[in-house]
Tab-separated table of C-alpha atoms in Angstrom:
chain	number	residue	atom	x	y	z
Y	14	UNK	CA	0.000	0.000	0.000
Y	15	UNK	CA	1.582	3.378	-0.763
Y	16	UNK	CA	2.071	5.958	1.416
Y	17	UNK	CA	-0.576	8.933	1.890
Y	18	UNK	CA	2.246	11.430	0.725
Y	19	UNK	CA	2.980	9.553	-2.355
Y	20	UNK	CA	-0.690	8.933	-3.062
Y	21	UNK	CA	-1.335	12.600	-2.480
Y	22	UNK	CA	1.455	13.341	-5.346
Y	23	UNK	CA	1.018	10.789	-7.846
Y	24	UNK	CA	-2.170	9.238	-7.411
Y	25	UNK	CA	-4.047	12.963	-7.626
Y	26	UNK	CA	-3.043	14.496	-10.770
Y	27	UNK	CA	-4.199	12.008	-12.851
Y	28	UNK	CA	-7.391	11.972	-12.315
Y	29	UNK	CA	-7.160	15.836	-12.021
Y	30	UNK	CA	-5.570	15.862	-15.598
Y	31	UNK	CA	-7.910	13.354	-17.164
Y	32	UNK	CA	-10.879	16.046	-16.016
Y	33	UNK	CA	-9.175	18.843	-17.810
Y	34	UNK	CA	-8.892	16.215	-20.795
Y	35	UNK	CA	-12.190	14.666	-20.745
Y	36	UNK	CA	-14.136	18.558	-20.685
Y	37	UNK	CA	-11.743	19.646	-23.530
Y	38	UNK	CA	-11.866	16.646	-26.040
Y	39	UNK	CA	-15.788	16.190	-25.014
Y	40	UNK	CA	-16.867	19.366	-25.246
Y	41	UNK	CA	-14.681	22.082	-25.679
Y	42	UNK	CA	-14.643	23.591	-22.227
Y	43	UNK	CA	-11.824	24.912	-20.429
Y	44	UNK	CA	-11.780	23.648	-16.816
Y	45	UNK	CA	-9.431	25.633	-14.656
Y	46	UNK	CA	-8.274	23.569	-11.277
Y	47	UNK	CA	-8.108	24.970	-7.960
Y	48	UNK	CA	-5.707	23.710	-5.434
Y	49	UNK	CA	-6.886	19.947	-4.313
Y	50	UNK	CA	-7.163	19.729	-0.576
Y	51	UNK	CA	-7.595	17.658	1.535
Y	52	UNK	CA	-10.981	17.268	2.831
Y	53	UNK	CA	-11.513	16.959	6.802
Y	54	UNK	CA	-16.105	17.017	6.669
Y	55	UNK	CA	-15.872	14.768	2.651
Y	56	UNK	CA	-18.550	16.421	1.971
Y	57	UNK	CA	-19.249	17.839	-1.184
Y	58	UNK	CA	-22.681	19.449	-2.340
Y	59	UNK	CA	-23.995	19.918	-5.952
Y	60	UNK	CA	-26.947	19.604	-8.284
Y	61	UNK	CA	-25.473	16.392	-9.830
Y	62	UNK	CA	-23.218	13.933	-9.472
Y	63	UNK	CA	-21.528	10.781	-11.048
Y	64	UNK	CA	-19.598	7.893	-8.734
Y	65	UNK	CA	-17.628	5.191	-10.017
Y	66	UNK	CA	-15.964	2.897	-7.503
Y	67	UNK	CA	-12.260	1.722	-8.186
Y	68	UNK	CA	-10.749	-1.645	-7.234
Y	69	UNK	CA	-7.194	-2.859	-7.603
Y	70	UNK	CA	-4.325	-2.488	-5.846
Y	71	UNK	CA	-6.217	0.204	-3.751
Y	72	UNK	CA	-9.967	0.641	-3.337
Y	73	UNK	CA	-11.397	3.694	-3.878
Y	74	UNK	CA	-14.310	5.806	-5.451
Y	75	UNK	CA	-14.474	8.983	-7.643
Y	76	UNK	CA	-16.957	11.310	-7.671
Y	77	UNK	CA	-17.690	14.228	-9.692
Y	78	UNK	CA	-20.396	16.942	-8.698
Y	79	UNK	CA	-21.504	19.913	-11.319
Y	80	UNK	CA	-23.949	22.621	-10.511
Y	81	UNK	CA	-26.813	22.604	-12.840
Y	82	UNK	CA	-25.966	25.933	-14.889
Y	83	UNK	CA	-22.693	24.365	-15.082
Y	84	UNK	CA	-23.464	20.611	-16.992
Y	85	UNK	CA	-26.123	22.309	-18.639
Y	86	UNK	CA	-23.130	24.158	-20.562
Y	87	UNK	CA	-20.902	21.188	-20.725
Y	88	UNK	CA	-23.373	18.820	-22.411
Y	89	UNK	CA	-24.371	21.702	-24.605
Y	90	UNK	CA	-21.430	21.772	-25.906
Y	91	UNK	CA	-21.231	18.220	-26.683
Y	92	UNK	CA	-24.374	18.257	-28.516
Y	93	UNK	CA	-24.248	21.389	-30.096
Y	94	UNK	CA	-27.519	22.410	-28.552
Y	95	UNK	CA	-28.597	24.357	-25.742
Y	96	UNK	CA	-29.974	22.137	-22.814
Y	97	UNK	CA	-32.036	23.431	-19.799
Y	98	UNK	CA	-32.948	21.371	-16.752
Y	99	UNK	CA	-32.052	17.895	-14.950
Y	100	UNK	CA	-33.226	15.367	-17.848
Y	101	UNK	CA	-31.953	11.929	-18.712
Y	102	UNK	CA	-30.034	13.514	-21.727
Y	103	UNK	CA	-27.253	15.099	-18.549
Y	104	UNK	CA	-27.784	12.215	-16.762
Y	105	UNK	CA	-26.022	9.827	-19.439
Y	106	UNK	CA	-23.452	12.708	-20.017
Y	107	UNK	CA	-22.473	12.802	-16.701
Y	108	UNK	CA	-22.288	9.117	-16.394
Y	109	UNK	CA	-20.522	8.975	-19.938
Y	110	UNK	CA	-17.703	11.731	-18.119
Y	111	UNK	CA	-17.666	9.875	-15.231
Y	112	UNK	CA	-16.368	6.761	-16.789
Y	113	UNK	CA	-14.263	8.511	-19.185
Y	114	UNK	CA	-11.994	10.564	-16.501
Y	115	UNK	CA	-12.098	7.489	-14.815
Y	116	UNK	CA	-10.591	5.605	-17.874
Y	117	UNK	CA	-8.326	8.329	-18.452
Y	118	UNK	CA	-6.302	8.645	-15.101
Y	119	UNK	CA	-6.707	4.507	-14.576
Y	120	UNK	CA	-4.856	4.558	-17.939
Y	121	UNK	CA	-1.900	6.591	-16.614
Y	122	UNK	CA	-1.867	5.213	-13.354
Y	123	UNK	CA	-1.199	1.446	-14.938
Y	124	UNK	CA	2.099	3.123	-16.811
Y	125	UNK	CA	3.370	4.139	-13.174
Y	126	UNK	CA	2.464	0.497	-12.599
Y	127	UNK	CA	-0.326	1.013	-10.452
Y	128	UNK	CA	-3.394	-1.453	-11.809
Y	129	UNK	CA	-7.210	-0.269	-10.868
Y	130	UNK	CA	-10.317	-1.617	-12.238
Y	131	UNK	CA	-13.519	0.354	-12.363
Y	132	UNK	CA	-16.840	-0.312	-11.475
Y	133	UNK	CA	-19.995	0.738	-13.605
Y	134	UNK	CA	-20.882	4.694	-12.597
Y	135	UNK	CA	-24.171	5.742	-11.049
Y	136	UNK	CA	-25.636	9.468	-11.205
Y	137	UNK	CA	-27.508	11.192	-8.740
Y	138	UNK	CA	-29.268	14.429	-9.237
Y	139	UNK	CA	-31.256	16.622	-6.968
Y	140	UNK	CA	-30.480	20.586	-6.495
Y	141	UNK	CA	-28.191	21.083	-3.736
Y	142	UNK	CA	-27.535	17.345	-2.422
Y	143	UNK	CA	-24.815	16.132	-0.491
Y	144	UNK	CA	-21.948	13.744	-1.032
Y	145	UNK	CA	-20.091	11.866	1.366
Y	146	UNK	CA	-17.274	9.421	0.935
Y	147	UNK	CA	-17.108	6.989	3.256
Y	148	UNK	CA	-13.933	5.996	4.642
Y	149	UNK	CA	-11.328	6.325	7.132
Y	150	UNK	CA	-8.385	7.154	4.284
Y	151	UNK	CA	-7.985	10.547	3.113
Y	152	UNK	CA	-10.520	11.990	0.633
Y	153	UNK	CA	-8.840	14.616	-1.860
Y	154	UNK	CA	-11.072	17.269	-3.698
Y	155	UNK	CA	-10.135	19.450	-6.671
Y	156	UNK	CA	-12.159	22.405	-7.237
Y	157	UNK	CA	-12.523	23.592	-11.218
Y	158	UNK	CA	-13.834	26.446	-12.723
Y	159	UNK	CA	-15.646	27.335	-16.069
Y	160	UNK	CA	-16.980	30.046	-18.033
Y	161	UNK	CA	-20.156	29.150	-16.432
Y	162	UNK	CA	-20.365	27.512	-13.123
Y	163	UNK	CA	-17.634	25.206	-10.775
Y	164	UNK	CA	-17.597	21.245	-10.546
Y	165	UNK	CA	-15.727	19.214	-8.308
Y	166	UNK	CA	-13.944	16.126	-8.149
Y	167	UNK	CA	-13.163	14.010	-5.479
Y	168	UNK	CA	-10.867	11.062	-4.977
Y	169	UNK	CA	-11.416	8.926	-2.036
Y	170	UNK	CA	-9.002	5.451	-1.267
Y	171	UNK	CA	-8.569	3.406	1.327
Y	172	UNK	CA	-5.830	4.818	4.086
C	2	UNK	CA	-20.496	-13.679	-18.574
C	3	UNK	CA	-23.029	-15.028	-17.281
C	4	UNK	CA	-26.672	-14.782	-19.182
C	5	UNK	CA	-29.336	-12.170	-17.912
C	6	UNK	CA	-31.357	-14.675	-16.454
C	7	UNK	CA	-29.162	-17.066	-14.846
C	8	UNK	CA	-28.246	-13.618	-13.271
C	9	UNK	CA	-31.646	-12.874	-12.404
C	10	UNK	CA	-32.167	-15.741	-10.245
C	11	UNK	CA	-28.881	-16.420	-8.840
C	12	UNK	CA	-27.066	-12.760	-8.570
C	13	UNK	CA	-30.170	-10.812	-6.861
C	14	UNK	CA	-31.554	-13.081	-4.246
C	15	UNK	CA	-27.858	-12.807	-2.815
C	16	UNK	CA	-28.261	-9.384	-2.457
C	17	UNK	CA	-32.092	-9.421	-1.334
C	18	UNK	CA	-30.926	-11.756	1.842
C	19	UNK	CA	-27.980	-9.362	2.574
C	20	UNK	CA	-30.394	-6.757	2.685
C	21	UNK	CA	-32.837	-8.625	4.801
C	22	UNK	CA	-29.915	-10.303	6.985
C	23	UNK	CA	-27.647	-6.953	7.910
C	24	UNK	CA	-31.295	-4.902	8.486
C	25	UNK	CA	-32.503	-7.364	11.485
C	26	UNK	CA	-29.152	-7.788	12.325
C	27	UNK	CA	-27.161	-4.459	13.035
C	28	UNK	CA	-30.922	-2.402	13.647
C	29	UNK	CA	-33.696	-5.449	14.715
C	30	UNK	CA	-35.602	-4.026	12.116
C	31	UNK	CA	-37.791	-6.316	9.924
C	32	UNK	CA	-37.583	-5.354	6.285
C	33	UNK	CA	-40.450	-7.099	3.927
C	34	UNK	CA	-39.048	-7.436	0.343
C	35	UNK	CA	-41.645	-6.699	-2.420
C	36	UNK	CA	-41.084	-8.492	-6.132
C	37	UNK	CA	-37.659	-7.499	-7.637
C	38	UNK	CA	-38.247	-6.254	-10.682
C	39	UNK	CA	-36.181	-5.154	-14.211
C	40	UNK	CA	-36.134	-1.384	-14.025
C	41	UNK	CA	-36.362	0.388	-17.407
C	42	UNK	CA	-36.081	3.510	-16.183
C	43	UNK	CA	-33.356	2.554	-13.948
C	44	UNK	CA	-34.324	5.600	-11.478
C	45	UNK	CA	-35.008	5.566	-7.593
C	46	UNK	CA	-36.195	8.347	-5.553
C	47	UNK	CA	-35.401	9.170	-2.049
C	48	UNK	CA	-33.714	11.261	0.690
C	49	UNK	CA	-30.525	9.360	1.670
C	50	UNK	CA	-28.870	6.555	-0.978
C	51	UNK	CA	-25.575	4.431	-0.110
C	52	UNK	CA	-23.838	3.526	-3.316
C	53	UNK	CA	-20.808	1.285	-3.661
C	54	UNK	CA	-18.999	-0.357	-6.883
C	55	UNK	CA	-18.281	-3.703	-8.006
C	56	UNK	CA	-16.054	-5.527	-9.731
C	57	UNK	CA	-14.710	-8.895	-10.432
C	58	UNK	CA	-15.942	-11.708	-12.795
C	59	UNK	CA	-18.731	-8.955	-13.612
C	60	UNK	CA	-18.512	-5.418	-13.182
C	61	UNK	CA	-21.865	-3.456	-11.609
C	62	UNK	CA	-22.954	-0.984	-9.116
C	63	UNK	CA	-25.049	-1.350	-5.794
C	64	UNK	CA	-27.369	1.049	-4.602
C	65	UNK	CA	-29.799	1.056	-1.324
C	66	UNK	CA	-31.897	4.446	-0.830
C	67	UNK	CA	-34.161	5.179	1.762
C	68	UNK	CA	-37.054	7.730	3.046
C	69	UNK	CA	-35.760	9.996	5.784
C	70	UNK	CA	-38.550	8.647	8.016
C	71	UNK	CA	-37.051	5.271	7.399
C	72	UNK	CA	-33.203	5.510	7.696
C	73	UNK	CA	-33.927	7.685	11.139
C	74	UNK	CA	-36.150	4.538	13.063
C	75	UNK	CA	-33.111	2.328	11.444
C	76	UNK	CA	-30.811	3.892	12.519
C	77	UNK	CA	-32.224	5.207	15.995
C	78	UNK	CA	-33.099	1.379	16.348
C	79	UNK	CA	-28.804	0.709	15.641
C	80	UNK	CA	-27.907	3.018	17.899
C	81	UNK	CA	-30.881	2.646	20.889
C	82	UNK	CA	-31.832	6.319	20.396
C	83	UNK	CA	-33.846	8.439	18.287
C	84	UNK	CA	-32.484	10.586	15.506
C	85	UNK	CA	-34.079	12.970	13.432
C	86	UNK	CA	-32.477	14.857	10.524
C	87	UNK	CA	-30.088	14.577	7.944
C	88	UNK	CA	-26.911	14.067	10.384
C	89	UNK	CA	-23.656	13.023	9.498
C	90	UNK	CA	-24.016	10.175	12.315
C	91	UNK	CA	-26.881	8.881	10.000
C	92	UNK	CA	-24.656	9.128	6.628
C	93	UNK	CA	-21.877	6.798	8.352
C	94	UNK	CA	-24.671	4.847	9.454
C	95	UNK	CA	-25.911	4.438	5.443
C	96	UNK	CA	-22.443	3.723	4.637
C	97	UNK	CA	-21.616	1.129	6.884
C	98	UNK	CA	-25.162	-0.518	5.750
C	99	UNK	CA	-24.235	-0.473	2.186
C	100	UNK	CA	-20.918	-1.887	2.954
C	101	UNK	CA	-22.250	-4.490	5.214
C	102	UNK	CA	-24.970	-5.472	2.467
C	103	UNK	CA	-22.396	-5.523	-0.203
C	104	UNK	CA	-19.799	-8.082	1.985
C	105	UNK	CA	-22.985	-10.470	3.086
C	106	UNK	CA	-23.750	-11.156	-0.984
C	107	UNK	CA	-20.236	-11.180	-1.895
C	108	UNK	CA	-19.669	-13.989	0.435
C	109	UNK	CA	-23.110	-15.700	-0.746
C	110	UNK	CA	-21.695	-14.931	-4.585
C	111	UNK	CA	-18.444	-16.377	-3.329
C	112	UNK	CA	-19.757	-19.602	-2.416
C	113	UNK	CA	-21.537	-19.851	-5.516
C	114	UNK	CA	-18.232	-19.573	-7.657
C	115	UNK	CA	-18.642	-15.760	-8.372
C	116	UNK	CA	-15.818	-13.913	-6.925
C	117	UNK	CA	-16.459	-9.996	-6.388
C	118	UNK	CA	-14.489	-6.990	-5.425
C	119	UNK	CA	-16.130	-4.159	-3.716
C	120	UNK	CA	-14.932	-0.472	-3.798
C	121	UNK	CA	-15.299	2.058	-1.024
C	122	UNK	CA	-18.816	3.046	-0.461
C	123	UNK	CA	-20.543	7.284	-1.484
C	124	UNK	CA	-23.207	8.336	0.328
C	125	UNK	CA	-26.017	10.955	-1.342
C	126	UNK	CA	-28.495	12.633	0.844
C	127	UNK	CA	-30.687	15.358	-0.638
C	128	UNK	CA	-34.908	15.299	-0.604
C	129	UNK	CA	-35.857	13.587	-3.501
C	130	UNK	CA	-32.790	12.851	-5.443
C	131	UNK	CA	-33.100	10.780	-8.093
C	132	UNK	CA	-30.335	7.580	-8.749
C	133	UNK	CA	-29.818	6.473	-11.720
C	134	UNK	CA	-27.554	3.056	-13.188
C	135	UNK	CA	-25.862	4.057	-15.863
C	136	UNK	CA	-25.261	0.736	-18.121
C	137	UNK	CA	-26.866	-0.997	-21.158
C	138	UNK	CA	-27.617	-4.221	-18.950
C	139	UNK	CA	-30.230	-4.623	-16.648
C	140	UNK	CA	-31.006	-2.799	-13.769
C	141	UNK	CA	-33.054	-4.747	-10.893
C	142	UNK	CA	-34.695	-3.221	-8.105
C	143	UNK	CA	-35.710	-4.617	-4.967
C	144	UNK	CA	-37.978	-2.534	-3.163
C	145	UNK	CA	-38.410	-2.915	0.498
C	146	UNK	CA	-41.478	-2.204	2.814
C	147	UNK	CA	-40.765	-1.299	6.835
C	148	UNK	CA	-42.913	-0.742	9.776
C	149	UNK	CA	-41.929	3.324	9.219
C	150	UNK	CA	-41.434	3.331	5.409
C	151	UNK	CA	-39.645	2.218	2.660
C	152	UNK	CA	-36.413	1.789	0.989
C	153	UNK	CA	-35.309	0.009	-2.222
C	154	UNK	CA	-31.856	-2.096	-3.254
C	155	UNK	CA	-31.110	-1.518	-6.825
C	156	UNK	CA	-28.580	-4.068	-8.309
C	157	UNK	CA	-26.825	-3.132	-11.556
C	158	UNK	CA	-24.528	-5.064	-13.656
C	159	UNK	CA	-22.814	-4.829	-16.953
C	160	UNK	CA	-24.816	-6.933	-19.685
């Protein structure tokens, strides 16, 4: 099992790389990370979120929470439409992004040798809901910002 | 892979015991299971939802949501006390259920020749958020009947 400092450096970034990746390739918007921090209440709150769980060498789960004005511009742009309101259309997107910036950073974290498998991703939605990782291992979030509205991403694995 | 309904049969009751098992259990609460049935909507509603990823010889997602009115005579009933609200005590609570439900039909599973991995458990709590399975297989849900309301197990895996 690595250490938390290690984890913190290499285990982080690629997951907060494959979200800048994902939102460009996907739909053309510019995510701009905060600082990740560590998260002491793992508590995030949003209008909707995807989960994936990771298994592997470490467990884990990812989650990644949008504000409605802000998915409602990110799967705009995907389409190439404008899209208003929680419907099943965001739902898939988010689930869709979900298990792509899960792909993405699982991808680079197998060349640094470390091998995770991913579950199948669930969405939630409902304005202003909480979400809590469970565990007694540290719980990483990185903040992002668009053009029009914040998401965040957490990374949770076992201590 | 297994076929959808050799998976029917054999992969939910597994998890419909666990539920049934870690309820009476952990909380001495007597949960009545209702007909499981292929959800093609593949949404649940409710105020607190304990979600946690699988993966293995088949790769899926578990999901157990409740009514507030429910989770608080649960967990009041775990802990010999009443609670009321949305508390953090009752989100650990949620996620050591769904981790505890998860482990009971992974051993079941286990005996039966289907090995399973489990990743760390996300809880959701928000009035009325809506869960949603994101997969092209089926989606069965299990829902549950209590002396002070409902809740409902939703089993997902790939197809």
């Amino acid at each position: 099992m690595m250490g938390y400092l290690n984890m913190k450096a290499e285990m982080i970034n690629p997951f907060l790389n494959a979200a800048i990746h994902v939102l460009h390739t996907m739909a053309s918007v510019e995510a701009k990370p905060g600082k990740p921090f560590l998260k002491n209440d793992k508590k995030a709150t949003g209008d909707i979120t995807g989960i994936i769980g990771i298994t592997g060498q470490i467990s884990g789960s990812l989650s990644i929470t949008f504000t409605l004005s802000c998915i409602e511009q990110i799967v705009g742009s995907m389409f190439g439409e404008e899209v208003h309101g929680m419907t099943d259309e965001i739902r898939d997107a988010v689930g869709e992004l979900t298990n792509m910036i899960s792909g993405d950073a699982r991808n680079k974290l197998s060349e640094m040798g470390v091998n995770l498998k991913a579950a199948l991703p669930t969405v939630i939605s409902g304005m202003g809901h909480v979400v809590k990782h469970i565990n007694a291992g540290p719980c990483i979030a990185i903040p992002f910002e668009t053009l029009h509205g914040s998401f965040v991403v957490e990374v949770n694995f076992e201590g």
